[in-house]
Short mmCIF file of C-alpha atoms in Angstrom, two decimals:
data_model
loop_
_atom_site.label_atom_id
_atom_site.label_comp_id
_atom_site.label_asym_id
_atom_site.label_seq_id
_atom_site.Cartn_x
_atom_site.Cartn_y
_atom_site.Cartn_z
CA MET Z 1057 -0.12 -0.05 -0.04
CA ASN Z 1058 1.25 3.39 -0.99
CA LEU Z 1059 1.39 5.69 2.07
CA ARG Z 1060 1.10 9.49 1.52
CA ARG Z 1061 3.71 11.88 2.89
CA VAL Z 1062 2.71 14.06 5.73
CA VAL Z 1063 4.04 17.62 6.61
CA VAL Z 1064 3.59 20.06 9.37
CA THR Z 1065 2.14 23.41 8.01
CA GLY Z 1066 0.93 25.21 11.11
CA LEU Z 1067 1.98 25.67 14.78
CA GLY Z 1068 0.31 27.14 17.77
CA ALA Z 1069 1.46 27.25 21.46
CA LEU Z 1070 0.32 28.54 24.86
CA THR Z 1071 2.99 27.68 27.38
CA PRO Z 1072 4.37 28.67 30.66
CA ILE Z 1073 7.37 30.28 28.78
CA GLY Z 1074 5.32 32.06 26.07
CA ASN Z 1075 1.78 32.41 24.75
CA THR Z 1076 2.65 32.25 21.08
CA VAL Z 1077 4.91 30.11 19.00
CA PRO Z 1078 7.70 32.79 18.57
CA GLU Z 1079 7.53 33.64 22.42
CA PHE Z 1080 7.82 29.95 23.32
CA TRP Z 1081 10.75 29.43 20.96
CA ASN Z 1082 12.40 32.60 22.45
CA GLY Z 1083 11.94 31.12 25.85
CA LEU Z 1084 13.31 27.79 24.93
CA SER Z 1085 16.38 29.09 23.07
CA ASN Z 1086 17.35 31.38 25.91
CA GLY Z 1087 16.86 28.76 28.85
CA VAL Z 1088 13.92 30.47 30.53
CA SER Z 1089 12.11 28.72 33.31
CA GLY Z 1090 8.33 29.16 33.53
CA ALA Z 1091 8.12 28.22 37.20
CA GLY Z 1092 6.72 30.34 40.03
CA PRO Z 1093 4.51 30.26 42.98
CA ILE Z 1094 0.95 28.82 42.26
CA THR Z 1095 -1.56 31.67 41.74
CA ARG Z 1096 -4.63 29.58 40.59
CA PHE Z 1097 -5.42 28.63 44.18
CA ASP Z 1098 -4.05 29.04 47.76
CA ALA Z 1099 -1.33 26.34 47.87
CA SER Z 1100 -0.05 27.23 51.23
CA LEU Z 1101 -1.11 23.83 52.82
CA PHE Z 1102 0.36 21.80 50.00
CA LYS Z 1103 3.66 20.04 49.81
CA THR Z 1104 4.31 21.67 46.53
CA GLN Z 1105 3.41 25.38 46.26
CA PHE Z 1106 4.77 26.18 42.81
CA ALA Z 1107 4.16 25.23 39.10
CA CYS Z 1108 4.58 26.32 35.58
CA GLU Z 1109 1.45 28.41 34.88
CA VAL Z 1110 0.38 30.13 31.69
CA LYS Z 1111 0.83 33.82 32.54
CA ASN Z 1112 -1.11 36.86 31.47
CA LEU Z 1113 -3.66 35.06 29.57
CA ASP Z 1114 -6.85 37.11 28.89
CA VAL Z 1115 -9.28 34.72 27.43
CA ASP Z 1116 -11.85 37.30 26.67
CA GLN Z 1117 -9.48 38.69 24.04
CA PHE Z 1118 -9.87 35.38 22.15
CA ILE Z 1119 -13.18 33.85 22.99
CA ASP Z 1120 -16.57 35.40 23.44
CA ARG Z 1121 -17.43 35.61 27.25
CA LYS Z 1122 -20.65 33.83 26.85
CA GLU Z 1123 -19.03 30.91 25.06
CA ALA Z 1124 -15.84 30.90 27.32
CA ARG Z 1125 -17.95 30.52 30.42
CA LYS Z 1126 -18.97 27.07 28.98
CA MET Z 1127 -15.50 25.94 28.73
CA ASP Z 1128 -12.92 24.70 31.27
CA LEU Z 1129 -9.50 26.40 30.95
CA PHE Z 1130 -8.08 23.29 29.21
CA THR Z 1131 -10.67 23.81 26.42
CA GLN Z 1132 -10.15 27.59 26.37
CA MET Z 1133 -6.32 27.09 25.97
CA GLY Z 1134 -6.65 24.34 23.40
CA LEU Z 1135 -8.94 26.42 21.27
CA ILE Z 1136 -6.54 29.42 21.49
CA ALA Z 1137 -3.62 27.22 20.44
CA ALA Z 1138 -5.66 25.85 17.58
CA ASP Z 1139 -6.71 29.28 16.37
CA GLN Z 1140 -2.97 30.24 16.22
CA ALA Z 1141 -2.05 27.19 14.34
CA ILE Z 1142 -4.89 27.43 11.83
CA ILE Z 1143 -3.95 31.14 11.05
CA ASP Z 1144 -0.32 30.27 10.97
CA ALA Z 1145 -1.05 27.50 8.19
CA GLY Z 1146 -3.04 29.99 6.18
CA LEU Z 1147 -5.91 27.62 5.80
CA ASP Z 1148 -8.65 28.96 3.61
CA LEU Z 1149 -11.82 27.41 4.97
CA GLU Z 1150 -13.61 28.30 1.73
CA LYS Z 1151 -11.35 26.37 -0.44
CA ILE Z 1152 -10.34 23.28 1.61
CA ASN Z 1153 -12.82 20.28 1.81
CA LEU Z 1154 -14.07 20.50 5.45
CA HIS Z 1155 -15.16 16.90 5.37
CA ARG Z 1156 -11.42 15.83 4.93
CA ALA Z 1157 -10.31 18.07 7.72
CA GLY Z 1158 -10.27 16.39 11.25
CA VAL Z 1159 -9.25 17.13 14.77
CA ILE Z 1160 -7.49 15.04 17.26
CA MET Z 1161 -6.59 16.98 20.51
CA GLY Z 1162 -4.95 14.96 23.26
CA SER Z 1163 -5.65 15.59 26.90
CA GLY Z 1164 -4.41 13.51 30.04
CA ILE Z 1165 -7.30 14.41 32.27
CA GLY Z 1166 -9.80 17.12 30.81
CA GLY Z 1167 -11.68 19.62 32.94
CA LEU Z 1168 -10.25 18.79 36.39
CA ARG Z 1169 -11.02 22.30 37.71
CA SER Z 1170 -14.64 22.00 36.45
CA PHE Z 1171 -14.98 18.53 37.97
CA GLN Z 1172 -13.58 19.63 41.28
CA ASP Z 1173 -15.72 22.80 41.63
CA GLU Z 1174 -18.99 21.24 40.71
CA VAL Z 1175 -18.46 18.28 42.95
CA THR Z 1176 -17.33 20.45 45.72
CA ASP Z 1177 -20.54 22.55 45.33
CA PHE Z 1178 -22.70 19.52 45.62
CA VAL Z 1179 -21.01 18.22 48.75
CA LYS Z 1180 -21.20 21.61 50.30
CA GLY Z 1181 -25.01 21.57 49.64
CA ASP Z 1182 -27.90 19.85 51.40
CA GLY Z 1183 -27.89 16.87 49.15
CA THR Z 1184 -30.18 18.29 46.56
CA PRO Z 1185 -28.57 17.26 43.21
CA ARG Z 1186 -28.35 20.58 41.38
CA PHE Z 1187 -25.78 19.97 38.70
CA ASN Z 1188 -25.04 22.59 36.10
CA PRO Z 1189 -25.90 21.36 32.59
CA PHE Z 1190 -22.47 22.52 31.43
CA PHE Z 1191 -20.79 20.50 33.96
CA ILE Z 1192 -20.23 17.27 31.95
CA PRO Z 1193 -19.56 19.15 28.69
CA LYS Z 1194 -16.95 21.39 30.50
CA MET Z 1195 -15.23 18.35 31.99
CA ILE Z 1196 -15.21 15.64 29.30
CA ALA Z 1197 -11.50 15.43 27.82
CA ASP Z 1198 -12.81 15.27 24.18
CA ILE Z 1199 -14.90 18.60 24.28
CA CYS Z 1200 -11.78 20.57 23.05
CA ALA Z 1201 -11.79 18.70 19.67
CA GLY Z 1202 -15.61 19.23 19.56
CA PHE Z 1203 -15.42 23.06 20.04
CA ILE Z 1204 -12.58 23.16 17.51
CA SER Z 1205 -14.71 21.56 15.02
CA ILE Z 1206 -17.76 23.51 15.73
CA LYS Z 1207 -15.89 26.85 15.38
CA TYR Z 1208 -14.23 25.90 11.98
CA GLY Z 1209 -16.66 23.47 10.62
CA PHE Z 1210 -14.15 20.57 10.33
CA ARG Z 1211 -16.21 17.50 9.53
CA GLY Z 1212 -13.55 14.81 9.46
CA PRO Z 1213 -12.42 12.38 12.30
CA ASN Z 1214 -12.81 14.11 15.67
CA PHE Z 1215 -11.67 12.59 19.06
CA VAL Z 1216 -9.43 12.95 22.04
CA THR Z 1217 -6.57 10.66 22.90
CA VAL Z 1218 -6.01 9.87 26.50
CA SER Z 1219 -2.86 8.22 27.58
CA ALA Z 1220 -1.65 10.52 30.47
CA CYS Z 1221 1.54 12.26 29.60
CA ALA Z 1222 1.78 10.48 26.10
CA SER Z 1223 -1.67 11.85 24.88
CA ALA Z 1224 -0.56 14.56 22.72
CA THR Z 1225 2.00 12.29 20.99
CA ASN Z 1226 -0.66 9.66 20.61
CA ALA Z 1227 -2.86 12.28 19.06
CA ILE Z 1228 -0.07 13.44 16.54
CA ILE Z 1229 0.56 9.86 15.52
CA ASP Z 1230 -3.04 9.11 15.07
CA ALA Z 1231 -3.43 12.23 12.78
CA PHE Z 1232 -0.38 11.21 10.98
CA ASN Z 1233 -1.51 7.77 10.35
CA TYR Z 1234 -4.98 8.99 9.04
CA ILE Z 1235 -3.55 11.28 6.46
CA ARG Z 1236 -0.90 8.97 5.33
CA LEU Z 1237 -3.71 6.22 4.80
CA GLY Z 1238 -5.75 8.87 2.79
CA LYS Z 1239 -8.57 9.04 5.27
CA ALA Z 1240 -8.24 12.81 5.68
CA ASP Z 1241 -6.09 15.75 4.09
CA ILE Z 1242 -5.75 17.99 7.20
CA PHE Z 1243 -5.57 17.50 10.95
CA VAL Z 1244 -5.63 19.96 13.73
CA THR Z 1245 -3.70 17.99 16.43
CA GLY Z 1246 -1.77 18.33 19.61
CA GLY Z 1247 -2.88 18.47 23.24
CA THR Z 1248 -4.14 20.63 25.96
CA GLU Z 1249 -3.96 20.37 29.93
CA ALA Z 1250 -4.88 22.56 32.70
CA THR Z 1251 -4.58 20.75 36.14
CA ILE Z 1252 -3.07 23.21 38.45
CA THR Z 1253 -5.88 22.88 40.98
CA GLU Z 1254 -6.17 21.50 44.41
CA ALA Z 1255 -7.06 18.11 43.26
CA GLY Z 1256 -4.21 18.03 40.66
CA VAL Z 1257 -1.42 19.21 42.82
CA GLY Z 1258 -2.70 17.26 45.89
CA GLY Z 1259 -3.00 14.30 43.62
CA PHE Z 1260 0.34 14.34 42.12
CA ASN Z 1261 1.82 15.16 45.55
CA ALA Z 1262 0.26 12.00 46.93
CA LEU Z 1263 2.02 10.13 44.18
CA LYS Z 1264 5.37 11.73 45.39
CA ALA Z 1265 5.71 12.69 41.80
CA LEU Z 1266 6.17 16.57 42.15
CA SER Z 1267 9.28 18.49 43.10
CA GLN Z 1268 8.93 20.13 46.59
CA ARG Z 1269 11.83 22.66 46.11
CA ASN Z 1270 9.58 25.34 47.30
CA ASP Z 1271 12.48 27.74 48.08
CA SER Z 1272 13.64 27.75 44.43
CA PRO Z 1273 10.80 26.98 41.85
CA THR Z 1274 12.92 28.11 38.83
CA THR Z 1275 15.54 25.51 39.56
CA ALA Z 1276 13.23 22.78 40.63
CA SER Z 1277 12.86 21.09 37.18
CA ARG Z 1278 16.40 19.82 36.78
CA PRO Z 1279 16.34 16.53 34.56
CA PHE Z 1280 19.51 14.63 34.92
CA ASP Z 1281 20.80 16.52 37.78
CA LYS Z 1282 21.84 14.53 40.91
CA GLU Z 1283 19.42 16.62 43.10
CA ARG Z 1284 16.42 16.14 40.94
CA ASP Z 1285 13.24 15.48 43.04
CA GLY Z 1286 10.24 15.20 40.88
CA PHE Z 1287 8.51 17.03 38.10
CA VAL Z 1288 7.04 20.45 38.17
CA LEU Z 1289 3.39 20.62 37.12
CA GLY Z 1290 2.86 22.72 33.98
CA GLU Z 1291 -0.25 23.73 31.84
CA GLY Z 1292 -0.93 24.80 28.41
CA ALA Z 1293 -1.59 23.88 24.95
CA GLY Z 1294 0.14 23.01 21.75
CA CYS Z 1295 -1.34 22.61 18.35
CA LEU Z 1296 0.02 21.43 14.90
CA ILE Z 1297 -1.54 21.38 11.59
CA LEU Z 1298 -0.56 18.17 9.78
CA GLU Z 1299 -1.25 17.91 6.17
CA ASP Z 1300 -0.98 15.55 3.19
CA TYR Z 1301 2.24 16.67 1.29
CA ASP Z 1302 0.58 17.04 -2.18
CA HIS Z 1303 -2.38 18.93 -0.56
CA ALA Z 1304 0.16 21.35 1.14
CA ILE Z 1305 2.13 21.88 -2.01
CA ALA Z 1306 -0.86 22.42 -4.14
CA ARG Z 1307 -2.03 25.38 -1.91
CA GLY Z 1308 1.30 26.85 -1.62
CA ALA Z 1309 1.58 26.22 2.12
CA LYS Z 1310 4.79 26.91 4.04
CA ILE Z 1311 6.27 23.64 5.45
CA TYR Z 1312 7.91 23.40 8.67
CA ALA Z 1313 9.07 19.80 8.67
CA GLU Z 1314 7.91 16.34 7.60
CA ILE Z 1315 6.69 13.83 10.09
CA VAL Z 1316 8.05 10.47 9.05
CA GLY Z 1317 7.41 8.03 11.82
CA GLY Z 1318 5.67 7.19 15.10
CA GLY Z 1319 5.99 4.34 17.69
CA MET Z 1320 3.56 3.25 20.32
CA THR Z 1321 4.31 0.52 23.04
CA ALA Z 1322 3.32 -0.29 26.56
CA ASP Z 1323 5.58 -1.11 29.56
CA ALA Z 1324 3.05 -3.57 30.78
CA TYR Z 1325 4.95 -3.32 34.18
CA HIS Z 1326 3.54 -0.75 36.73
CA ILE Z 1327 0.91 1.87 36.79
CA THR Z 1328 3.30 4.79 37.56
CA ALA Z 1329 6.77 3.53 37.85
CA PRO Z 1330 8.77 3.11 34.47
CA HIS Z 1331 10.19 -0.09 33.51
CA PRO Z 1332 13.58 -0.12 35.38
CA ASP Z 1333 15.50 -1.21 32.25
CA GLY Z 1334 13.43 1.10 29.98
CA ALA Z 1335 12.03 -1.82 27.96
CA GLY Z 1336 8.97 -0.18 26.79
CA ALA Z 1337 10.98 3.09 26.12
CA THR Z 1338 13.59 1.15 24.00
CA ASN Z 1339 10.95 -0.56 21.94
CA VAL Z 1340 9.03 2.60 21.13
CA MET Z 1341 11.99 4.39 19.90
CA LEU Z 1342 12.83 1.40 17.65
CA HIS Z 1343 9.29 1.12 16.33
CA ALA Z 1344 9.46 4.91 15.50
CA LEU Z 1345 12.69 4.44 13.64
CA GLU Z 1346 11.40 1.33 11.76
CA ASP Z 1347 8.02 3.25 10.99
CA ALA Z 1348 10.15 6.09 9.55
CA GLY Z 1349 12.44 3.68 7.70
CA MET Z 1350 15.39 5.36 9.37
CA GLN Z 1351 18.63 4.11 11.09
CA PRO Z 1352 19.58 5.50 14.59
CA GLU Z 1353 22.41 7.33 12.93
CA ASP Z 1354 19.82 9.37 11.01
CA ILE Z 1355 18.72 11.09 14.12
CA ASP Z 1356 20.46 14.27 15.32
CA TYR Z 1357 18.34 15.34 18.34
CA VAL Z 1358 16.23 13.53 20.81
CA ASN Z 1359 13.81 15.66 22.82
CA VAL Z 1360 13.35 13.30 25.89
CA HIS Z 1361 10.45 12.78 28.06
CA GLY Z 1362 12.88 13.63 30.95
CA THR Z 1363 10.65 14.86 33.68
CA SER Z 1364 13.15 15.25 36.44
CA THR Z 1365 12.10 12.28 38.30
CA PRO Z 1366 14.55 10.16 40.13
CA LEU Z 1367 13.47 6.82 38.28
CA GLY Z 1368 12.20 8.00 34.96
CA ASP Z 1369 15.22 9.88 33.79
CA VAL Z 1370 17.55 6.94 34.35
CA SER Z 1371 15.37 4.31 32.46
CA GLU Z 1372 14.96 6.69 29.53
CA VAL Z 1373 18.72 7.26 29.17
CA LYS Z 1374 19.29 3.57 29.36
CA ALA Z 1375 16.87 3.09 26.57
CA ILE Z 1376 18.48 5.76 24.51
CA GLN Z 1377 21.93 4.05 24.91
CA LYS Z 1378 20.40 0.68 23.95
CA VAL Z 1379 18.58 2.12 20.78
CA PHE Z 1380 21.43 4.43 19.57
CA GLY Z 1381 24.48 2.63 20.64
CA GLU Z 1382 27.77 4.40 19.81
CA HIS Z 1383 25.60 7.04 17.98
CA ALA Z 1384 24.11 8.18 21.27
CA TYR Z 1385 27.31 10.01 21.94
CA LYS Z 1386 26.76 12.01 18.74
CA LEU Z 1387 23.26 12.98 19.69
CA ASN Z 1388 22.03 16.01 21.27
CA ILE Z 1389 19.65 15.20 23.95
CA SER Z 1390 17.62 17.58 25.95
CA SER Z 1391 14.56 17.93 28.20
CA THR Z 1392 12.79 21.14 27.45
CA LYS Z 1393 10.57 20.26 30.64
CA SER Z 1394 13.38 21.86 32.38
CA MET Z 1395 11.97 25.16 31.27
CA THR Z 1396 8.25 24.48 30.64
CA GLY Z 1397 7.56 22.02 33.38
CA HIS Z 1398 5.41 18.98 32.63
CA LEU Z 1399 2.30 19.67 30.71
CA LEU Z 1400 1.10 16.15 30.94
CA GLY Z 1401 -1.40 15.62 28.09
CA ALA Z 1402 -0.08 18.70 26.23
CA ALA Z 1403 3.65 17.80 26.64
CA GLY Z 1404 3.97 15.81 23.54
CA ALA Z 1405 2.47 18.62 21.59
CA ILE Z 1406 4.91 21.45 22.83
CA GLU Z 1407 7.75 19.15 22.67
CA ALA Z 1408 6.80 18.15 18.89
CA ILE Z 1409 6.81 22.03 18.23
CA ALA Z 1410 10.28 22.26 20.10
CA SER Z 1411 11.66 19.48 17.98
CA ILE Z 1412 10.23 21.02 14.71
CA LEU Z 1413 11.55 24.51 15.62
CA SER Z 1414 15.07 23.10 16.47
CA ILE Z 1415 15.22 21.52 12.99
CA GLN Z 1416 14.20 24.84 11.39
CA ASN Z 1417 16.33 26.93 13.53
CA SER Z 1418 19.50 24.55 13.76
CA LEU Z 1419 19.52 25.04 17.38
CA VAL Z 1420 19.07 22.57 20.30
CA PRO Z 1421 17.15 24.04 23.31
CA PRO Z 1422 18.99 23.27 26.49
CA THR Z 1423 18.37 21.27 29.58
CA ILE Z 1424 18.61 23.99 32.11
CA ASN Z 1425 19.37 23.73 35.76
CA HIS Z 1426 22.21 21.46 35.67
CA PHE Z 1427 24.22 21.86 38.74
CA THR Z 1428 25.63 18.52 39.85
CA ASP Z 1429 26.41 15.57 37.73
CA ASP Z 1430 24.91 12.20 38.55
CA GLU Z 1431 27.06 9.12 37.96
CA GLU Z 1432 23.79 7.20 36.84
CA PHE Z 1433 24.29 9.08 33.48
CA ASP Z 1434 27.06 8.28 31.02
CA SER Z 1435 29.19 11.60 31.08
CA LYS Z 1436 30.09 11.10 27.34
CA LEU Z 1437 26.35 11.89 26.51
CA ASN Z 1438 25.61 15.38 25.32
CA LEU Z 1439 22.53 16.28 27.56
CA THR Z 1440 22.76 19.89 26.36
CA PHE Z 1441 23.12 21.23 29.79
CA ASN Z 1442 22.27 24.81 30.54
CA LYS Z 1443 22.77 26.64 27.26
CA ALA Z 1444 21.22 26.06 23.78
CA GLN Z 1445 23.65 24.49 21.12
CA LYS Z 1446 23.90 25.37 17.51
CA ARG Z 1447 23.64 22.23 15.47
CA GLU Z 1448 22.29 21.26 11.88
CA ILE Z 1449 19.37 18.81 12.64
CA ARG Z 1450 18.45 16.31 9.96
CA ALA Z 1451 15.86 14.67 12.12
CA ALA Z 1452 14.53 14.92 15.67
CA LEU Z 1453 12.81 12.20 17.80
CA SER Z 1454 10.52 13.25 20.66
CA ASN Z 1455 9.60 10.86 23.39
CA THR Z 1456 6.58 10.82 25.75
CA PHE Z 1457 5.66 8.28 28.45
CA GLY Z 1458 2.49 8.17 30.52
CA PHE Z 1459 1.27 6.64 33.71
CA GLY Z 1460 -0.26 3.42 32.85
CA GLY Z 1461 2.97 2.42 31.06
CA HIS Z 1462 2.09 4.28 27.63
CA ASN Z 1463 4.96 5.07 25.55
CA ALA Z 1464 4.83 7.10 22.30
CA SER Z 1465 7.59 8.49 20.11
CA VAL Z 1466 7.57 10.53 17.00
CA ILE Z 1467 10.10 11.47 14.29
CA PHE Z 1468 10.22 14.90 12.53
CA LYS Z 1469 12.63 15.31 9.52
CA LYS Z 1470 13.88 18.44 7.66
CA ILE Z 1471 11.80 18.65 4.49
CA SER Z 1472 13.26 17.53 1.36
CA GLU Z 1473 11.92 17.47 -2.17
CA MET S 668 -39.35 46.17 39.92
CA SER S 669 -39.61 43.65 42.68
CA ASP S 670 -36.66 42.14 44.52
CA ILE S 671 -37.23 38.84 42.76
CA ALA S 672 -37.46 40.53 39.35
CA GLN S 673 -34.17 42.24 39.89
CA LYS S 674 -32.47 39.12 40.89
CA VAL S 675 -33.81 37.31 37.88
CA LYS S 676 -32.54 39.89 35.62
CA ALA S 677 -29.15 39.86 37.00
CA ILE S 678 -28.87 36.08 36.64
CA ILE S 679 -29.96 36.23 33.00
CA VAL S 680 -27.53 39.16 32.26
CA ASP S 681 -24.67 37.12 33.86
CA LYS S 682 -25.54 33.67 32.33
CA LEU S 683 -26.61 34.70 28.76
CA GLY S 684 -24.20 37.58 28.37
CA VAL S 685 -27.04 39.97 27.14
CA GLU S 686 -27.57 43.72 27.92
CA GLU S 687 -29.83 44.60 30.77
CA SER S 688 -32.11 46.59 28.42
CA GLU S 689 -32.75 43.41 26.30
CA VAL S 690 -34.17 41.65 29.56
CA THR S 691 -37.86 42.67 29.09
CA PRO S 692 -40.78 40.66 30.52
CA GLU S 693 -41.78 39.63 26.97
CA ALA S 694 -38.26 38.53 26.08
CA SER S 695 -38.19 34.74 25.30
CA PHE S 696 -34.86 33.03 26.45
CA THR S 697 -34.49 31.12 23.20
CA ASN S 698 -35.88 33.50 20.57
CA ASP S 699 -34.73 36.86 21.90
CA LEU S 700 -31.94 36.21 24.25
CA GLY S 701 -29.93 33.74 22.38
CA ALA S 702 -30.27 30.63 24.88
CA ASP S 703 -30.05 27.05 23.71
CA SER S 704 -31.69 24.30 25.54
CA LEU S 705 -28.72 23.85 27.79
CA ASP S 706 -28.61 27.59 28.70
CA THR S 707 -32.30 27.38 29.62
CA VAL S 708 -31.70 24.35 31.98
CA GLU S 709 -28.86 26.39 33.55
CA LEU S 710 -31.17 29.36 34.16
CA ILE S 711 -33.71 27.34 35.85
CA MET S 712 -31.02 25.71 38.02
CA GLU S 713 -29.68 29.23 38.89
CA PHE S 714 -33.26 30.29 39.90
CA GLU S 715 -33.51 27.33 41.94
CA LYS S 716 -30.23 28.01 43.80
CA GLU S 717 -30.78 31.69 44.23
CA PHE S 718 -34.36 31.26 45.62
CA ASN S 719 -33.76 28.04 47.37
CA ILE S 720 -36.72 26.11 45.78
CA SER S 721 -37.26 23.21 43.59
CA ILE S 722 -38.88 23.67 40.31
CA PRO S 723 -40.40 20.56 38.97
CA ASP S 724 -39.45 19.69 35.30
CA ASP S 725 -43.01 19.95 34.11
CA GLN S 726 -43.45 23.43 35.35
CA ALA S 727 -39.67 24.52 34.20
CA GLU S 728 -40.86 23.73 30.73
CA GLN S 729 -43.44 26.36 30.93
CA ILE S 730 -40.97 29.09 31.82
CA GLY S 731 -39.88 30.46 28.51
CA THR S 732 -39.76 34.21 28.91
CA VAL S 733 -38.48 36.47 31.56
CA GLY S 734 -41.90 37.49 32.68
CA GLN S 735 -42.93 33.90 33.18
CA ALA S 736 -39.77 33.20 35.35
CA VAL S 737 -40.74 36.31 37.55
CA SER S 738 -44.25 35.24 37.89
CA TYR S 739 -43.53 31.69 38.71
CA LEU S 740 -40.95 32.73 41.30
CA GLU S 741 -43.08 35.38 42.84
CA ALA S 742 -45.92 32.88 43.38
CA ASN S 743 -43.71 30.08 44.71
CA VAL S 744 -40.99 31.67 46.62
CA LYS S 745 -41.70 32.02 50.24
CA SER S 746 -40.76 35.39 51.60
#
C-alpha cells in the first residue's frame, strides 16, 4: 500500500514560557524557566506550592465571554492554540474540503477544575442534586476537539486521545496515520491540559511525583541533575496542523518539517513506575525508527520525556543508549521540561513543536538547571546542559511516556523535495 | 421592579451575556436572548439555587420568557 507523505504546516502554542510560538521558541532558546508560586489557588497547605502556569492570559480577548463560560480552562487554551495554528497554516476555509479535515486533541485528564468545583458545590449543599448542565460538557476530555470542529466546521474524524503524559504524541501519531492512509487531508492535532488545581497538585503530591523545592521554583525542574526530586506541574496547549504533502504543495503552504514515523508501546509493568531497564521506552523508539524507515544514525536530536524524576530519567537514558549504541554520543539530548515544566497531556505537543523548531532553526534548546552530575548518566552523552547548542538537525525524535505505562515517540525530519 | 425580578434579571444578564435593556418581561430566552436548550436548563437551576426552591421539570418547561420566570417565582418563593 502506498502511504502518503505528511508535513507540518502550522503551529500554535500557549505555554508557561510564552503565549505564542515565537515567544515559546524565544524562551526555549534562552533557557527561560516558567516556574513560579501557584496563583490559581491558595497552595499554602500543599507540599508543592509552585508550578509552571500560563501567564497573562486574557481569555476574553480570544473567546466570546458567553462561550468561554461554558469551557474549562483546558478547552479555552486548546482552542486558542488551535486558532494560532490554523491562522499560521493559512488555511482558507472556503477552499479546503472540510469533510476531509479532522481534529485530534489529546488531554491527559480534561476539565479537572470544572469537576472539582462542581463536586465541591454538591458536597457543600444539602444533598439536593443541582448539577449545572454544562458540568459534563466542560469536564469531558474530548470537548476541546468538539469546540474546534464547531468553530471551524471541520467534519472529518474528531476525538481525543487519553494516555496520560503521552496523550498529545498519541494524537499526533493518529493524525499522521489517518492522513498517510488517505482518510483525511488535514488534521488539527496536539494536546491541552490545565490541572493546576487543588485536586491536581494534591493528587500528584500523593504520588510523590512532584518536586517540593519550594524555596527555588525556577531551579526545581532539573532533569539528569543528581539533586532532581520530581517534576514540576505545567499547563498549556500545543497545536500542529498536519497535512498531506501534495495538498500542502498544491495550496502553496509553508512547510515546517515532515513527520516521518511514530511508535507506540506499553511497559506492561507498573501503573506509575517506569520499567527499570526502559524496555517499553527502548521498543517505542525502535518502532518509530522502523516506521520512518530510518537508522539510529539518521537522528541528530532527541527531545526526551525527561521529567526530572529520580527513576524516569535513568530508565529513559538507558533506553536511548540501547537504541542508539555508539551514535548516542553524537546525539544532542535535551529535556525542554526543565523550562516548561510538565504539561502532561499537552507535553507531546509542545515538545513536538520544540523539535520541529530546532530543526528549522538549527538550534537545540537546553536542559537548564544542571548543577551536579549524577553518575547514573554516562558523562560522554551530550545532554545539552544549561545553554542552547547550534547544530544542523536532519531529524529529531520526541519521546513521551504516560502513567499506565504508555510510550509514544514521533520523528520529524527536515523537509526534502 | 420587585426584588425577585431584579435578581432574575441579574442572573439572565450574567449567564446569557446579554444587555440589561434586552431583558424585558416579554423577552423569550431562546428566541430573543440567544439561549439554547442547555442555557435554559442552567437558568432554571440558577433560579432554584438563588431562591432555594425546587422547580419540577413539567413546570420548568412552561417557563420560556423573563416574565414567566418572574411570575412563577413570585408565586412560589416563600418570603
